[in-house]
Every structure is written in C-alpha cells, then in structure tokens.
CSV table of C-alpha atoms in Angstrom, one decimal:
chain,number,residue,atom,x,y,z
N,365,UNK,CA,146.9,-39.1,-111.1
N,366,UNK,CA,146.7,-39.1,-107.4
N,367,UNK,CA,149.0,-38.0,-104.9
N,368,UNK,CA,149.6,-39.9,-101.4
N,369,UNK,CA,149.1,-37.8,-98.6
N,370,UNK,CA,149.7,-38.4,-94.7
N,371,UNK,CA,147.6,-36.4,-91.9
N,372,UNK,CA,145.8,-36.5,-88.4
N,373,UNK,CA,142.5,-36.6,-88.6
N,374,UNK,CA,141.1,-36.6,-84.4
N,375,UNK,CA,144.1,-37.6,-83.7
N,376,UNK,CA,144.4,-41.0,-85.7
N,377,UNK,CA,146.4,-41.2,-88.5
N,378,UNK,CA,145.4,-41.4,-91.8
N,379,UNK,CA,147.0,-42.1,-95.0
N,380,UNK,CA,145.3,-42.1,-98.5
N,381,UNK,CA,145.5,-41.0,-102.0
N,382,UNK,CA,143.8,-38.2,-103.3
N,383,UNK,CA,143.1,-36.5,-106.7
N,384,UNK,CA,144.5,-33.1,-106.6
N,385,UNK,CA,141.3,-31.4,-107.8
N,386,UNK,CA,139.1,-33.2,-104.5
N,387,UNK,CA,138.1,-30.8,-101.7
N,388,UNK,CA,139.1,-31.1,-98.3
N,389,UNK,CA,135.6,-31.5,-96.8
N,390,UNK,CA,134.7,-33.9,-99.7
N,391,UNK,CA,137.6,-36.0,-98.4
N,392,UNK,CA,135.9,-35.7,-94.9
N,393,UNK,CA,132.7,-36.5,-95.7
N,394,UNK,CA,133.0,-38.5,-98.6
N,395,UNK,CA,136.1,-40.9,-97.9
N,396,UNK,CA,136.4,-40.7,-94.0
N,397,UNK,CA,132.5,-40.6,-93.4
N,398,UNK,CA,132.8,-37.3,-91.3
N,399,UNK,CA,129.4,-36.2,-92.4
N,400,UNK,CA,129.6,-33.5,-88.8
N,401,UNK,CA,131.2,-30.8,-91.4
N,402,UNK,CA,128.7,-29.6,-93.7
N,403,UNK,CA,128.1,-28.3,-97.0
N,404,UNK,CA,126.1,-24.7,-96.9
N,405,UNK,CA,127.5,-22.2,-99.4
N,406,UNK,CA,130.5,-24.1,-101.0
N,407,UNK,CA,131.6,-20.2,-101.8
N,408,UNK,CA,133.5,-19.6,-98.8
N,409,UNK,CA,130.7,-17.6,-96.9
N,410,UNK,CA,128.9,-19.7,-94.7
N,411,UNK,CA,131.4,-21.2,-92.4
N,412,UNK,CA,129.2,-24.4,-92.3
N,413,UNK,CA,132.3,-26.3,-93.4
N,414,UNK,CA,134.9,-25.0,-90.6
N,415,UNK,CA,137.4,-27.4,-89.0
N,416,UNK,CA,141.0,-26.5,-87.3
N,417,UNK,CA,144.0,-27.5,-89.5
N,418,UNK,CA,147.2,-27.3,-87.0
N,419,UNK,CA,144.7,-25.2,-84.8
N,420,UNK,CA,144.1,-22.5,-87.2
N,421,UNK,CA,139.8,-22.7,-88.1
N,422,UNK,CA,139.5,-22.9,-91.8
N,423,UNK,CA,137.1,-23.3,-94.6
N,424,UNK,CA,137.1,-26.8,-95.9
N,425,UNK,CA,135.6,-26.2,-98.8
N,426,UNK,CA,138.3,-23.9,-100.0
N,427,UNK,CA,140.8,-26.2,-99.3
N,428,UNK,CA,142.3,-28.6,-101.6
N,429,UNK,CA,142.9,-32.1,-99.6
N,430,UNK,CA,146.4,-32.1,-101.0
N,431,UNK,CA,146.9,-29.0,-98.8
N,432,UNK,CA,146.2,-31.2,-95.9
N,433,UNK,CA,149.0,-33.4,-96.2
N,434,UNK,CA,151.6,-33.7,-93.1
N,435,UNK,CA,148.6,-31.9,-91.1
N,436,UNK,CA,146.9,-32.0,-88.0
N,437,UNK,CA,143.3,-32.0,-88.5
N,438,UNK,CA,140.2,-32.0,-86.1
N,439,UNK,CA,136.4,-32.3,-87.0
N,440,UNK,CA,133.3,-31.8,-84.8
N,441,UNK,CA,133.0,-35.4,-84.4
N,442,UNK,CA,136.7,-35.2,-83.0
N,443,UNK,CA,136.3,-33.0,-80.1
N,444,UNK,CA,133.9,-34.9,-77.0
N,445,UNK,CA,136.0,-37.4,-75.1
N,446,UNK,CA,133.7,-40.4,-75.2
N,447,UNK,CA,130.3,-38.8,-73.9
N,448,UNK,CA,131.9,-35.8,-72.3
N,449,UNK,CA,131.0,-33.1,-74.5
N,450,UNK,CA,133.6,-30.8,-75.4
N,451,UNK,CA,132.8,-27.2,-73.1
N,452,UNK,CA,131.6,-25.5,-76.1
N,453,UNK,CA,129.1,-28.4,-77.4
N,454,UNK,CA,128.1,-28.5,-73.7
N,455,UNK,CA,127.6,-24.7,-73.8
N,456,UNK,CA,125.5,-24.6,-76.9
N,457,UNK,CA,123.4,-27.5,-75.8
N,458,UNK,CA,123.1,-25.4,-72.5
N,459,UNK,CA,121.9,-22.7,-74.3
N,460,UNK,CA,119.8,-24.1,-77.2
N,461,UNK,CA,122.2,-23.2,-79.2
N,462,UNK,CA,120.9,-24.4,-82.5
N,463,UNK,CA,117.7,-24.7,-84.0
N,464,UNK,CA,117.8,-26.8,-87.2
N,465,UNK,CA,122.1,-27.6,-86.3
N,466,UNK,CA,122.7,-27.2,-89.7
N,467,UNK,CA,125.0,-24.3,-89.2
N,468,UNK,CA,126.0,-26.0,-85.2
N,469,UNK,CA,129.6,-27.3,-86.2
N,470,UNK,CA,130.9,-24.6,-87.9
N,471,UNK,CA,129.8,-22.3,-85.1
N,472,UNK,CA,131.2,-24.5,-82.4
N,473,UNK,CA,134.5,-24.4,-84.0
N,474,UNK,CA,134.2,-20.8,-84.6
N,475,UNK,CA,133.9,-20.2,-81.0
N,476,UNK,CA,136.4,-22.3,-79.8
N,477,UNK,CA,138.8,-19.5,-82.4
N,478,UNK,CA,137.6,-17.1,-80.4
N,479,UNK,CA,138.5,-18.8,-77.1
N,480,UNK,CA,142.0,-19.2,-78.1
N,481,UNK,CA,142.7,-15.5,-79.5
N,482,UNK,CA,139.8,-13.4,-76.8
N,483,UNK,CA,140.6,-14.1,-73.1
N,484,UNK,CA,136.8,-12.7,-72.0
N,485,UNK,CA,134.8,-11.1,-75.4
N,486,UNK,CA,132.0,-8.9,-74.8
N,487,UNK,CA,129.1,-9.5,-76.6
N,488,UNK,CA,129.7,-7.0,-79.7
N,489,UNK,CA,133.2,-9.0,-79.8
N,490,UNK,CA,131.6,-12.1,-80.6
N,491,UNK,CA,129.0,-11.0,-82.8
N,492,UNK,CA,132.0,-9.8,-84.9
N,493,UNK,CA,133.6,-12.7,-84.9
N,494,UNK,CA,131.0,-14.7,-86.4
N,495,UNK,CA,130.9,-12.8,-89.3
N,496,UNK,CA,131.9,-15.6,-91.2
N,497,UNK,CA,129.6,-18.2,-90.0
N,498,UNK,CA,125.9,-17.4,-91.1
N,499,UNK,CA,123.0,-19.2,-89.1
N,500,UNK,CA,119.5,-19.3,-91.4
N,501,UNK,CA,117.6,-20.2,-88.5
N,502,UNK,CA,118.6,-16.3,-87.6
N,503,UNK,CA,119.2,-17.9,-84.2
N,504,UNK,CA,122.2,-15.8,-83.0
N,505,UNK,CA,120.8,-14.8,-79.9
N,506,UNK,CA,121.7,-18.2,-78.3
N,507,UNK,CA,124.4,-18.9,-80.7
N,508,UNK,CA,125.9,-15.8,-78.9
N,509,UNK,CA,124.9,-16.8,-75.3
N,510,UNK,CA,126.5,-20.4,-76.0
N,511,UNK,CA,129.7,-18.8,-77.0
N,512,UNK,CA,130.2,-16.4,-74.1
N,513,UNK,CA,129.4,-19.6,-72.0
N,514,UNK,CA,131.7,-21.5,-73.9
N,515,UNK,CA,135.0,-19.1,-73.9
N,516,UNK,CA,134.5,-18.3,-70.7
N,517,UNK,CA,134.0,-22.2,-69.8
N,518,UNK,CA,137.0,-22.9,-71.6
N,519,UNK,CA,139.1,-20.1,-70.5
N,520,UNK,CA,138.6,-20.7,-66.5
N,521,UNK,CA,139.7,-24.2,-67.7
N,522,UNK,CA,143.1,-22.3,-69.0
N,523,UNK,CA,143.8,-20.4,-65.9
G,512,UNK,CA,136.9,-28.3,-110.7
G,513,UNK,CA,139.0,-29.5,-113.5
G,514,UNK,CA,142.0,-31.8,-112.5
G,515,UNK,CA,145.3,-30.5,-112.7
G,516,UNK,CA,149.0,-30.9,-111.8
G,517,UNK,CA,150.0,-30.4,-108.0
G,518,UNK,CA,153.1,-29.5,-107.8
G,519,UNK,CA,155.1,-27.8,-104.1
G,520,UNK,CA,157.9,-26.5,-104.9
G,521,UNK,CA,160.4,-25.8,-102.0
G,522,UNK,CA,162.1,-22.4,-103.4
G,523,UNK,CA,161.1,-19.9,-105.5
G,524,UNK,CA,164.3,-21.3,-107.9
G,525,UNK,CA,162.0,-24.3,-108.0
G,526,UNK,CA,158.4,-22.6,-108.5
G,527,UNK,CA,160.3,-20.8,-111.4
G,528,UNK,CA,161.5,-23.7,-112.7
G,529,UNK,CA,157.9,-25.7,-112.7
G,530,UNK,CA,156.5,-22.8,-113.9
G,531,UNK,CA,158.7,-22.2,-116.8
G,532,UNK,CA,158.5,-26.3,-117.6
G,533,UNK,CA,154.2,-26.2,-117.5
G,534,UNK,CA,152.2,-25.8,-120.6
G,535,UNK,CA,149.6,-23.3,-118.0
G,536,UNK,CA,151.0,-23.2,-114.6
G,537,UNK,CA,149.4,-21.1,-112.3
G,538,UNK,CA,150.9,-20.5,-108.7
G,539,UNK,CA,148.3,-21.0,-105.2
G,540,UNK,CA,149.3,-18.6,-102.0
G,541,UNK,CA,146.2,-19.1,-99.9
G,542,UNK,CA,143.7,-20.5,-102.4
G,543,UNK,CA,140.8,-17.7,-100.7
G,544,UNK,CA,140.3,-16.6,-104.3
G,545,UNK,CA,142.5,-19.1,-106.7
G,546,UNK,CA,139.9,-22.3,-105.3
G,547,UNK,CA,137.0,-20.6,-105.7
G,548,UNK,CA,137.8,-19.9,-109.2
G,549,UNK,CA,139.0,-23.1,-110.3
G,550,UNK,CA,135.3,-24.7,-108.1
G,551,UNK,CA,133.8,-22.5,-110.9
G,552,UNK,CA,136.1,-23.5,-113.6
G,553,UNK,CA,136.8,-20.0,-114.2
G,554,UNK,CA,139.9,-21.0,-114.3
G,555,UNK,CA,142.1,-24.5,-115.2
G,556,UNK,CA,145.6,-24.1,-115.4
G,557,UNK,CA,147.3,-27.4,-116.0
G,558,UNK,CA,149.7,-27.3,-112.9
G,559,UNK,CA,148.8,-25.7,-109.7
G,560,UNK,CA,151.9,-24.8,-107.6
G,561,UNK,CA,151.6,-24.2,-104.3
G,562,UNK,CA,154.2,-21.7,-102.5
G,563,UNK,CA,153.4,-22.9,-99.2
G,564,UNK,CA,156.4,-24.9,-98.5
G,565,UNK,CA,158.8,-22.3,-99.5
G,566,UNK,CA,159.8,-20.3,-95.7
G,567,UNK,CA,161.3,-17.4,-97.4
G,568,UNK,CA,158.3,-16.1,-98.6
G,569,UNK,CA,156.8,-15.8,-95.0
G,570,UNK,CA,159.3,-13.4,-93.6
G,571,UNK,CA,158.4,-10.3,-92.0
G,572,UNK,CA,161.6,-7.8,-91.5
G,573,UNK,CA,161.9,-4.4,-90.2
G,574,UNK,CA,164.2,-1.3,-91.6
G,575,UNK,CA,164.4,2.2,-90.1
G,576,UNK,CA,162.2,3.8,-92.8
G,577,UNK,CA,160.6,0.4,-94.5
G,578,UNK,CA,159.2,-2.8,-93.6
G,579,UNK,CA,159.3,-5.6,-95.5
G,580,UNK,CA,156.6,-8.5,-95.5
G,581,UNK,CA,156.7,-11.6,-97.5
G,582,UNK,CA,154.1,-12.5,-100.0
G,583,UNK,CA,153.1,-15.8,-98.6
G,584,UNK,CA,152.8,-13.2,-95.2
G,585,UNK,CA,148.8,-14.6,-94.1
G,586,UNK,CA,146.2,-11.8,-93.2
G,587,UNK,CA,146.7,-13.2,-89.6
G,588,UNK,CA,150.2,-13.2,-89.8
G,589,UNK,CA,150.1,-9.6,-90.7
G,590,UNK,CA,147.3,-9.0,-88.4
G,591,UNK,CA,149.1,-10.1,-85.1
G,592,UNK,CA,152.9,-9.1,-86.1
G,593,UNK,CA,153.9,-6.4,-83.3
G,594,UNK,CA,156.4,-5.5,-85.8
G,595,UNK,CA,153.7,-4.2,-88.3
G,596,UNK,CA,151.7,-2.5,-85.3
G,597,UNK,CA,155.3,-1.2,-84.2
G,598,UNK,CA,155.7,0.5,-87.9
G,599,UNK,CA,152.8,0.7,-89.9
G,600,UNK,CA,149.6,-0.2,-87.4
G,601,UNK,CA,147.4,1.0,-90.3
G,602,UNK,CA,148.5,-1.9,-92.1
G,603,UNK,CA,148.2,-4.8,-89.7
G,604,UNK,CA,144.5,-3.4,-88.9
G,605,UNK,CA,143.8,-3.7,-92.9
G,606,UNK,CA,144.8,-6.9,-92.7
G,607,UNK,CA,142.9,-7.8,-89.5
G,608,UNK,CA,139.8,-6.9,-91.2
G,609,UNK,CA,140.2,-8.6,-94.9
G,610,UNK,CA,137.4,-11.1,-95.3
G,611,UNK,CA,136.6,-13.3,-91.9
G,612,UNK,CA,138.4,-14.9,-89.4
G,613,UNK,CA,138.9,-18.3,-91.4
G,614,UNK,CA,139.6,-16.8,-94.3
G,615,UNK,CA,142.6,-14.5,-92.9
G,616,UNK,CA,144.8,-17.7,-91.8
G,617,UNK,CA,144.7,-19.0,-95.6
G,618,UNK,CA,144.6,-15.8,-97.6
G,619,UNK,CA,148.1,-14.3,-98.1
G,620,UNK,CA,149.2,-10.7,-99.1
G,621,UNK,CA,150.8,-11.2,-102.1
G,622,UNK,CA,148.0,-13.4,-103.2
G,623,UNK,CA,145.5,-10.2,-102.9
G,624,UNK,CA,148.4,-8.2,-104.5
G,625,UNK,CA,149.0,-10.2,-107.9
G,626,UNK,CA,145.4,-11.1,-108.0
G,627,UNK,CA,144.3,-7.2,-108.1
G,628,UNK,CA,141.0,-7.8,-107.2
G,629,UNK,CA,139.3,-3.9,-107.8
G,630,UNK,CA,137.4,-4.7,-103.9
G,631,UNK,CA,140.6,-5.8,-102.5
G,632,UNK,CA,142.1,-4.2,-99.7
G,633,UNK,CA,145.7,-4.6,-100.0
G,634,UNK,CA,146.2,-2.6,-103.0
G,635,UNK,CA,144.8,0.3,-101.6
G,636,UNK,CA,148.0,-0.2,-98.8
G,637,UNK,CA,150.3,-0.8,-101.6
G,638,UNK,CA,149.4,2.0,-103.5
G,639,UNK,CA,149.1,4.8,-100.5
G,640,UNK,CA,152.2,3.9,-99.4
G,641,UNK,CA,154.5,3.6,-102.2
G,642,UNK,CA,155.5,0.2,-101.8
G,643,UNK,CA,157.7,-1.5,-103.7
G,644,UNK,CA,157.0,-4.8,-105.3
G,645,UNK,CA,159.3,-7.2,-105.3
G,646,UNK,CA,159.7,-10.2,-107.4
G,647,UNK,CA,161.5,-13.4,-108.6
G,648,UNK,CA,163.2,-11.2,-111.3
G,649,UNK,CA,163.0,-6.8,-110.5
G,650,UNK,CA,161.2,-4.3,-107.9
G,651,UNK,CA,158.3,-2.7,-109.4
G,652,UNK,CA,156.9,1.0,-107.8
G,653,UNK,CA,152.9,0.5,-106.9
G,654,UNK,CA,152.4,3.7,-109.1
G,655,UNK,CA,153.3,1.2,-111.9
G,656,UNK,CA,152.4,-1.9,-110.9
G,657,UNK,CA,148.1,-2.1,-110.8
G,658,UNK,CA,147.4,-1.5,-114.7
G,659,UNK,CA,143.4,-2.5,-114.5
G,660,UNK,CA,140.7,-4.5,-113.3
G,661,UNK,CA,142.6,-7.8,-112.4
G,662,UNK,CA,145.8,-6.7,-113.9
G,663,UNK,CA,148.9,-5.9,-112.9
G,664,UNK,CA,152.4,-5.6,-114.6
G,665,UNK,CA,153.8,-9.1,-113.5
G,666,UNK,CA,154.5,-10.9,-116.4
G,667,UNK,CA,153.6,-14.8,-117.5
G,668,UNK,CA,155.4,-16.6,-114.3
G,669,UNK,CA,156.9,-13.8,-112.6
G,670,UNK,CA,156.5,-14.2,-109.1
G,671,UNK,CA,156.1,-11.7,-106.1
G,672,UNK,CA,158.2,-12.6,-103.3
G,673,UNK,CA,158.1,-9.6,-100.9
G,674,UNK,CA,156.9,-5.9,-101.0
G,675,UNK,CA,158.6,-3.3,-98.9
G,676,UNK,CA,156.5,-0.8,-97.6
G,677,UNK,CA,157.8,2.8,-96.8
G,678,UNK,CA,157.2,3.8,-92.8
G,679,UNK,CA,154.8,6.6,-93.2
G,680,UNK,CA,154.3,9.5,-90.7
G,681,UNK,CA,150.6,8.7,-90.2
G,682,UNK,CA,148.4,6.7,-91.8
G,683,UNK,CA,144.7,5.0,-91.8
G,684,UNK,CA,142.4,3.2,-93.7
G,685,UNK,CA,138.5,3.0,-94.0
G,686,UNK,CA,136.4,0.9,-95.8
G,687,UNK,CA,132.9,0.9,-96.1
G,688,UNK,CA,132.6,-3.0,-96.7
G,689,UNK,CA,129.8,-5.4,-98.3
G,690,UNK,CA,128.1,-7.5,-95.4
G,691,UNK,CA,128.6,-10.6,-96.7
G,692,UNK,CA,131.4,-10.8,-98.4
G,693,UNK,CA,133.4,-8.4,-96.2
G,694,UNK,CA,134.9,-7.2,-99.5
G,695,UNK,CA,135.3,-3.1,-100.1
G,696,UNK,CA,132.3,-0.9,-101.9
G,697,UNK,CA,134.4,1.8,-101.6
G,698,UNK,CA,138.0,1.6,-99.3
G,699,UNK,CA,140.6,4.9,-98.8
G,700,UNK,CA,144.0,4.5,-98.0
G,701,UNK,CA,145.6,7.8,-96.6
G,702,UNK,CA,149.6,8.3,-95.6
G,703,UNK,CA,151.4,11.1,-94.8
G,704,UNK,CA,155.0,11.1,-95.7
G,705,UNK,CA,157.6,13.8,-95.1
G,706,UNK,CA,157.1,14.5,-98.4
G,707,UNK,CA,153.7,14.4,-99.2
G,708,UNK,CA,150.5,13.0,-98.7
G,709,UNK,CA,149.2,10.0,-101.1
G,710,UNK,CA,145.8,8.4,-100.8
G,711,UNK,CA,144.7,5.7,-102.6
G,712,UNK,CA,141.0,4.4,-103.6
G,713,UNK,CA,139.9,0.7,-103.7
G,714,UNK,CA,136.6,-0.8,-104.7
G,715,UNK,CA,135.0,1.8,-105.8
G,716,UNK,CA,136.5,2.0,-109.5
G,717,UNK,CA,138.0,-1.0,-111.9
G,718,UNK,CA,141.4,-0.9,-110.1
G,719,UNK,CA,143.0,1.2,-107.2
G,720,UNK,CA,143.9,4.8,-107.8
G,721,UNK,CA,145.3,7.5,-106.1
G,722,UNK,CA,143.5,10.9,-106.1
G,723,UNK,CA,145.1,13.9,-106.9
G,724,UNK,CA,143.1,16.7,-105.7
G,725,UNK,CA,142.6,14.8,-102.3
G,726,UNK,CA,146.4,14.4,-101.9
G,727,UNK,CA,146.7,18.7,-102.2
G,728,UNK,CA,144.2,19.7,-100.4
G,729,UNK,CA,146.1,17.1,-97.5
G,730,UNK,CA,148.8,17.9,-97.9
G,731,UNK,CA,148.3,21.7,-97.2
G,732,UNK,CA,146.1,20.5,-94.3
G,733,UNK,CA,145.9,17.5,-93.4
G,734,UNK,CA,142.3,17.5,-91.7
G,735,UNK,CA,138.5,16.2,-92.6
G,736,UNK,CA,136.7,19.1,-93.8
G,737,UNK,CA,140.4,20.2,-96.2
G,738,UNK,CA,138.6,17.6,-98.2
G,739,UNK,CA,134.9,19.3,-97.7
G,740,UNK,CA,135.0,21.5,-100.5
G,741,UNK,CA,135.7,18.5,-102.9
G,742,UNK,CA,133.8,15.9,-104.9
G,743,UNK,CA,134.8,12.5,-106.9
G,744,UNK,CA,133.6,11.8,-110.0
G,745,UNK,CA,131.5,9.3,-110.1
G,746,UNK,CA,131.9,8.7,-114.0
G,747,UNK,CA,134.5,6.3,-113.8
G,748,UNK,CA,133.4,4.3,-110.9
G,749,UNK,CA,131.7,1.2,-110.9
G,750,UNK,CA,127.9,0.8,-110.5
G,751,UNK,CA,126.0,-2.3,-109.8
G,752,UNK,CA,123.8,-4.0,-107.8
G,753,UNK,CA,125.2,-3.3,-104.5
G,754,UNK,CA,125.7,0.9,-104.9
G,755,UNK,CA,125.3,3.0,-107.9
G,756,UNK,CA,128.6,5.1,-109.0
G,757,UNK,CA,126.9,8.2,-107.4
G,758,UNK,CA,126.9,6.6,-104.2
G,759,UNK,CA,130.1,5.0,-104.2
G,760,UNK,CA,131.5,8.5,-105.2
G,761,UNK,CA,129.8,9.8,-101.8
G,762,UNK,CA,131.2,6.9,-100.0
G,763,UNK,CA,134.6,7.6,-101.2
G,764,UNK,CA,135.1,10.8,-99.7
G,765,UNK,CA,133.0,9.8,-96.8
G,766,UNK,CA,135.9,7.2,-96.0
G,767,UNK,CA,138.5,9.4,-97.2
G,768,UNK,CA,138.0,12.1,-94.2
G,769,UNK,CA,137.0,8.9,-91.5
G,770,UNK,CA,140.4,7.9,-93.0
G,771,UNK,CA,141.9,11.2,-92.3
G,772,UNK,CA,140.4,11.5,-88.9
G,773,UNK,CA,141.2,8.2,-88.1
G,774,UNK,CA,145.0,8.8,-89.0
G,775,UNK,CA,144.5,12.4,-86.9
G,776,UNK,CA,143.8,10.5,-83.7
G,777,UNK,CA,146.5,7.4,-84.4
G,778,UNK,CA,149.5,10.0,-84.8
C-alpha cells in the first residue's frame, strides 16, 4: 500500500506516492536525489539529517515521509539563490567552517534556528544550541565562529 | 521498519474508532520515541495513527489555580507559551530543556507522558505537581497513573487528551542529564503547594516516585540543607553503564536541594 502525498520541497511542488514505513530523508535522498541531507546516526542524535518542515528544523530521519504531506519543506540544496550562497553557507565558508562537511548541512540549518529564535547569542548560547548536531571532525571552534557570523549576518539583514 | 497502516484521524472520536477497528493499532504524537522504535522493529503495530491533525489536542488553557495543556502540546509549544511561564515557569523551562532543539518541535507532552520512559522528564512534572491526566474516557491522579518502567494505567486504546496541572506556589526542576542523549540520570521535581510540598524523582529509578522523607523535611522548611541530614537509597535505583545506583542516589539529592534553591530564588 502507498499513500499519495503532496508537499514543497525548495519551493517546487512535489507530488508522489510513498510507503508508509519510508523515511523522510530516504525520500530526499533516495527518490528526489537530495543527497545534501545526510545519514550519520539514524538514532536521532547527530543532526546530520536536519531540514526545516514549515520552518521548524527537524530530524529527518525520525520522520515518516507520510508526515510530510501538505508541507513546506527546504533542504541544503534549497537555500543559495543561483550562486549567491545563502548568509550562513557564506559564513561557514568564511570561516572554514567544516573540515570533512560531513556534518556542514545539518549545522547550517541548525544555525539558521538559532537566527530565527536568538536576536544576537553569545558564544555559550550557541554552543548550547548545537547540542543536537555533533561534528566528528571536533571542529566546533569554527563551526561556532560561522554561526555568530551567520546570525548576526542574517539578523542585520532582518532589521 | 516493518510496514504498517497510516491512518490520520481528525478527532479523537475518530482515533478511537480506528483504534478500536485495528487488529494492533498504536497511536504517533511526535514520533521522537515511537519512530525510533519501530526503525528497530521494537515495535510493529499494524496501524500507526497519527494525532497530528486533530486541533483539540494542542490547546493550552489557563484556570485560576490549574492550567491545562494538550497532549499533542510540542516541547516548543510548551517552551515558549507565556501562559505556562505566566503559571507554572518551572514547567515551560522542563520543557525547554527535553532532548535538543529539533527534537522539541516533534516531541509532544502527552507522548513522553503515556510512553513513561523512567529518564523522561515530564513525568517528574506530572507527578510533583499532582496533575491530573485526562483521557478519551476518565481523569486519572499522577499518584496513580505511572505503575512501572514503561507503564502506566491507560488501558489498550485509551487515549490522553490533556493533563491539568495544579498552579503551585513555587516550584523547580533539576536534572543532571546524559550528554548525548540529553535524557535524565537522575531529575527532581519540587512544588510547594498550600498544602504541602511533593517532590518527585525521575531517571534515577524504573519509574518516577515521589519521596517521602524529602517532602517532610520541606515541608517544615522548605530550604537546601532541610534535606542535608538525609540520604536515598540507592537499592532500588537503577545502575548501569552511565552511573552506578550509589551515584545516582548522590545525584538525586544533589538535584533535589539545586531544585529547592532554584525554586527559593524563582518565588
């Protein structure tokens, strides 16, 4: 049995059918080809897998692609207009923000969460925010600078 | 994950009535701990019904002396409501500190609450301050509602639509978490009522559970070192490979006067 379901994905719309037991990111990377959202824990830990449904950033690998349906969905590879970077890529690639990238979508969307719900976070701020996003690299020294550049980048933009 | 079922029922009449008409229904709030469990195929119920369409369920209303939150109420939800920081602010900082950021726009109270996960936080709220539970079919008191590890005294298909949380005078919670998984080693839920104090005690034994000789000594002072002179017993706490019961024992009065302090300076 499969189930029709309509959403937004970057904006285009999409319409498919789905088995109720497939995973949102396997839908993503899978069926779409959105390979940006990776796979590092598939227990909900990592944050590897992040993308914003209706603006909220959520795990999805803990999401059922069913749940998706009538959604508004954006992916890493949805978020630069043509070659302008969106401000937090352009931050973390400002400040090296990555080492292997493995880790580099999920954190990017992290820190565009943080952007919406912090108007300026001090450093301790953002370091507690990530605690759902782990980096093997241990490279959250620049993770941490490209986020503060980022918010702040994209808050100025706000205001 | 086996395949299943989906089924989104609009009301909880509905969700009743799929449930009822499944051979092993089982109902998804957030899916923070239901999809993780059916990945592992710890679980495989042959209907999955998700409440997320139904609006009722993510209500948040406000009495003088109670305040009453949906189940499908999310950890964010809860988090950012100025009517729970208006009543209860105890509660809406639990909630802002369950699991991470992406995890508290999915995961839903009453999820946590029927789930009864022993390192979950919301019981420990529930339970501290004698909340009611309400469902598709009666009210059920906290003191009777977490009956062990995982278990609780809903029945096959009953559903929780709301709980109603009494307005204590002060309250706090402290946990002392596990790094990665953000879930409690040891959590203590303190509130002082007019008529008494009641603390409760999560993840640091097989289900919440309030402490007796804490709640006396509180309640004829309600300070840290009231609680100096006392020790837990570690025999019926958990032990494993992230703290030993000893230390979990330590931890739980540790977080009990933090929680005490913390309510102190809130009041």
């Amino acid at each position: 049995m499969t189930y029709p379901i309509h959403l937004k994905v970057n904006g285009a719309p999409v319409s498919l059918s789905v088995e109720p037991n497939r995973l949102l990111v396997d839908l993503l990377r899978q069926t779409l080809g959105l390979t940006g959202t990776h796979v590092g824990c598939d227990t909900s830990q990592c944050g590897a897998c992040l993308v914003q449904l209706d603006g909220q950033t959520v795990k999805s690998c803990t999401l059922l692609a069913v749940q998706a349906d009538g959604c508004d969905l954006t992916t890493i590879e949805g978020l630069a207009t043509g070659d302008d970077l969106h401000p937090m890529q352009a931050a973390f690639h400002e400040h090296h923000g990555l080492q292997c990238g493995f880790c580099t979508p999920g954190m990017i969307m992290a820190g565009i969460d943080i952007a919406k719900r912090h108007e300026a976070p001090d450093e301790a701020t953002i370091r507690h925010e990530l605690e759902g996003n782990l980096c093997r690299c241990t490279g959250y020294q620049n993770i941490v600078k490209a986020i503060d550049a980022g918010v702040r980048s994209l808050n100025q933009a706000k205001a | 994950m086996y395949s299943f079922t989906y089924q989104k029922p609009d009301s909880v009449t509905a969700a009743r009535s799929a449930f009822e008409a499944a051979d092993d229904a089982s109902y998804l709030a957030g899916g923070m701990t239901m999809i993780p469990t059916m990945k592992q195929r710890l679980a495989m119920p042959s209907d999955l019904l998700d409440l997320s369409a139904i609006p009722d369920l993510k209500q948040i209303t406000m009495a003088d002396d109670h305040l009453v939150l949906g189940a499908m109420c999310s950890h964010h939800q809860v988090a950012m409501a100025p009517q729970v920081w208006g009543s209860i602010p105890a509660l809406a900082a639990l909630a802002g500190a369950i699991g991470d950021q992406a995890v508290r726009y999915r995961g839903t109270m009453g999820g946590s609450v029927a789930n009864n996960d022993p390192a979950a936080d919301y019981p420990g709220a529930v339970l501290a301050l004698d909340a009611t539970i309400i469902t598709d079919r009666r009210e059920i008191a906290a003191d009777d509602f977490f009956t062990g590890m995982f278990e609780t005294a809903l029945d096959a298909g009953e559903l929780i639509t709301a709980i109603r949380f009494k307005k204590p005078r002060r309250a706090a919670y402290m946990k002392f978490h596990h790094p990665a998984s953000r879930y409690a080693i040891a959590g203590v839920f303190v509130a002082e009522f007019r008529t008494g104090v009641r603390l409760a005690v999560t993840g640091a034994g097989p289900v919440v559970h309030r402490l007796d000789d804490f709640e006396q000594a509180l309640q004829k002072s309600f300070s840290p070192e009231a609680l100096e002179p006392l020790r837990v017993d570690e025999a019926a706490l958990n032990h494993d490979h992230h703290a030993s019961a000893a230390y979990r024992a330590h931890l739980v009065k540790l977080m009990a006067q933090r929680a005490v302090k913390a309510a102190g300076i809130a009041s």
